[in-house]
Coordinates of C-alpha atoms in Angstrom, one line a residue:
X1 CA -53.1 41.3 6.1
X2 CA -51.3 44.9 6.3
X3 CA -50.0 46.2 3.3
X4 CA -46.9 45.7 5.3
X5 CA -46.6 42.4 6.5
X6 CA -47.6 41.7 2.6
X7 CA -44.5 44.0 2.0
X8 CA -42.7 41.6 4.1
X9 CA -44.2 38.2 2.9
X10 CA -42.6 39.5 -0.9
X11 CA -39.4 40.6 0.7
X12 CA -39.0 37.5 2.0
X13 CA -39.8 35.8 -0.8
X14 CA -37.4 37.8 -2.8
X15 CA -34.6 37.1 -0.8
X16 CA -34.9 33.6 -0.5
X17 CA -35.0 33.8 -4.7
X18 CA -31.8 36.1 -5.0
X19 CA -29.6 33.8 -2.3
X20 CA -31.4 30.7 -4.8
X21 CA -30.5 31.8 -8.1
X22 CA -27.4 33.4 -7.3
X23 CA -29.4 36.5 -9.5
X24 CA -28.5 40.5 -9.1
X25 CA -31.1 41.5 -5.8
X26 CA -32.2 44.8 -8.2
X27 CA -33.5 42.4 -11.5
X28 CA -35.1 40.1 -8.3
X29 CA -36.8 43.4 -7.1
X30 CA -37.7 44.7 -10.6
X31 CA -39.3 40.9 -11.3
X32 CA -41.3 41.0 -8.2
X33 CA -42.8 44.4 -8.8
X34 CA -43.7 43.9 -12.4
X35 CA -45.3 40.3 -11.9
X36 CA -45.0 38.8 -8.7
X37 CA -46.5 41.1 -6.0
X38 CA -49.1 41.4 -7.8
X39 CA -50.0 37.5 -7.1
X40 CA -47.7 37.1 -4.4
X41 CA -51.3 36.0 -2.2
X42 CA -52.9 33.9 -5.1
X43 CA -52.8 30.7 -2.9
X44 CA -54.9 32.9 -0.4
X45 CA -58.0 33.7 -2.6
X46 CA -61.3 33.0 -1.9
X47 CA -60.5 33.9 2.1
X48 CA -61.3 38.3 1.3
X49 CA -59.8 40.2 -0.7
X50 CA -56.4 40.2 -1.9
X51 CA -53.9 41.9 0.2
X52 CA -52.6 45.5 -1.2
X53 CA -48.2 45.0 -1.0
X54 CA -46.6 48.4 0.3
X55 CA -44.0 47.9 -2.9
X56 CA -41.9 51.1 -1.6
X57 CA -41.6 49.3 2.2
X58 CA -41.0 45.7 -0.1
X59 CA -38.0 47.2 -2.0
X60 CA -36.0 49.0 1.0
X61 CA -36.6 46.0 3.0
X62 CA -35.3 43.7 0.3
X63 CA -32.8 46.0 -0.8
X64 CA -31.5 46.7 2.3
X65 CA -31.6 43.2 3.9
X66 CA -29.2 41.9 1.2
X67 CA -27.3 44.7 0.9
X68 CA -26.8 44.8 4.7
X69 CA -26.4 41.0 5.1
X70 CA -22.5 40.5 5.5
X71 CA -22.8 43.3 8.4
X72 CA -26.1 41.3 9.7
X73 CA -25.2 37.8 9.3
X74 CA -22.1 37.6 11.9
X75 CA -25.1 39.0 14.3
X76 CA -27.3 36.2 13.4
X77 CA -24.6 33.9 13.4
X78 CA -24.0 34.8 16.5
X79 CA -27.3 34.3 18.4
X80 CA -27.4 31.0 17.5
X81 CA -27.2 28.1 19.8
X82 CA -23.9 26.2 19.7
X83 CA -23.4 23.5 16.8
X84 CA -25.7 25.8 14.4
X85 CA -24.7 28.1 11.6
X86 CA -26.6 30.3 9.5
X87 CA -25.8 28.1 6.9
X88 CA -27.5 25.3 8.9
X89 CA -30.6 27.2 9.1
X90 CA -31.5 27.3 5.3
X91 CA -32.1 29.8 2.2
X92 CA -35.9 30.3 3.7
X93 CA -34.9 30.4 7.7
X94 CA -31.7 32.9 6.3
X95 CA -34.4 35.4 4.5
X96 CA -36.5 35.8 7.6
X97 CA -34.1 36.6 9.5
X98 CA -32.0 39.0 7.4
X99 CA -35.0 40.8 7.1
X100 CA -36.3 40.9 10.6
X101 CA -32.5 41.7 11.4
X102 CA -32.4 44.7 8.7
X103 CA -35.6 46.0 9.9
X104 CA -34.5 46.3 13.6
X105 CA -31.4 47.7 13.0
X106 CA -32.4 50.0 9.8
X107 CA -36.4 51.1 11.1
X108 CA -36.1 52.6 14.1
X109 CA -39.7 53.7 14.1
X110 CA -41.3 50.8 14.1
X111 CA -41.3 49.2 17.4
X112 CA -39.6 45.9 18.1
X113 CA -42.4 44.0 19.2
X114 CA -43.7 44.7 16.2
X115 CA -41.2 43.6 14.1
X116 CA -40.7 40.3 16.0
X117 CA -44.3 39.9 16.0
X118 CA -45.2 40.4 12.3
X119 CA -42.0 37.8 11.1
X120 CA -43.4 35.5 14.1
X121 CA -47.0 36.0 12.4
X122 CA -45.9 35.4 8.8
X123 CA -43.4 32.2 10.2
X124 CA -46.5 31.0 11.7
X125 CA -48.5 30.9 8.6
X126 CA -46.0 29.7 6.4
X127 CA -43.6 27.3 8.5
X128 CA -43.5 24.9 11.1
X129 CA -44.5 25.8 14.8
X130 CA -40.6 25.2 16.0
X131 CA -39.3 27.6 13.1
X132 CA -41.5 30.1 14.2
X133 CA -40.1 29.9 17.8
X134 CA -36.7 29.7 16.1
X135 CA -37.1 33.0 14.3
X136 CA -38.3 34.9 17.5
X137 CA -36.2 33.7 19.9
X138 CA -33.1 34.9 17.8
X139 CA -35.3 38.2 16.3
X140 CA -35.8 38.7 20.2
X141 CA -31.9 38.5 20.9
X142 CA -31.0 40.7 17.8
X143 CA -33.1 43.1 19.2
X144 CA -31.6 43.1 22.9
X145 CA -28.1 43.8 20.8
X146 CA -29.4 46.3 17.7
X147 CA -32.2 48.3 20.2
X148 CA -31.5 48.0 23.5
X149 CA -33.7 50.9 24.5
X150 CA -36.4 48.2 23.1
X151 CA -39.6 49.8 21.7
X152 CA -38.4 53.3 24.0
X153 CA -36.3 53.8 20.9
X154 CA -39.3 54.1 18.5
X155 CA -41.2 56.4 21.1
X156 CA -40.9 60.1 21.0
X157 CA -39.4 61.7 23.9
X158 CA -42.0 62.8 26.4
X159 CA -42.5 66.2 27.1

């Protein structure tokens, strides 16, 4: 695992916990980098070693995913098929996608299908087959609205 899909696992993590608890996103942040990212993988050992977290890519994604949420969750709202809501979808389903939402609209250099594809990747190891279908399918319409150059966007300009 990339130190930033482990980046992402915590943010995820983290935001599911601040929307849970109803706590401040900075003391969630602050908690997570003093004692949780450090185990954040401890259900994983034995399979290599333990993942390394980027903890400066963890705490702009989290702090940016809830800080940007009421801007991001209309979006989200809004790629959804008819008779869901965002409430619908859960605390879990909510965190992946603020922070797949975030990271497209706030990370221009990485490129979409790489964003898609590593929340896609972690939905896979951690949820059902459907939500991970779920997650890309609205990731993949986000993107069409918050890049629509696609992964041109993250490319330099050719010469």
């Amino acid at each position: 695992m990339t130190r930033r899909r482990a980046a992402r696992f915590g943010a995820i993590q983290a935001l599911y916990q601040a929307e849970l608890t109803g706590r401040q996103i900075e003391a969630v942040i602050l908690e997570f980098e003093q004692h949780r990212l450090a185990d954040l993988f401890e259900p994983l050992e034995g399979r290599g070693p333990k993942p390394e977290v980027d903890r400066s890519w963890f705490a702009s994604l989290t702090r940016g995913a809830w800080r940007q949420a009421p801007e991001l969750d209309p979006m989200i709202a809004a790629t959804l098929a008819e008779g869901w809501s965002l409430e619908r979808a859960g605390y879990l389903l909510r965190a992946f996608l603020r922070a797949g939402a975030h990271e497209l609209a706030s990370k221009p250099d990485v490129p979409v299908s790489v964003v898609i594809n590593e929340y896609v990747e972690l939905a896979h190891a951690f949820l059902s087959r459907d939500e991970a279908r779920f997650i890309n399918a609205v990731l993949d319409r986000l993107a069409a609205q918050l890049r629509p150059a696609g992964d041109d966007a993250a490319k330099p300009p050719s010469a």
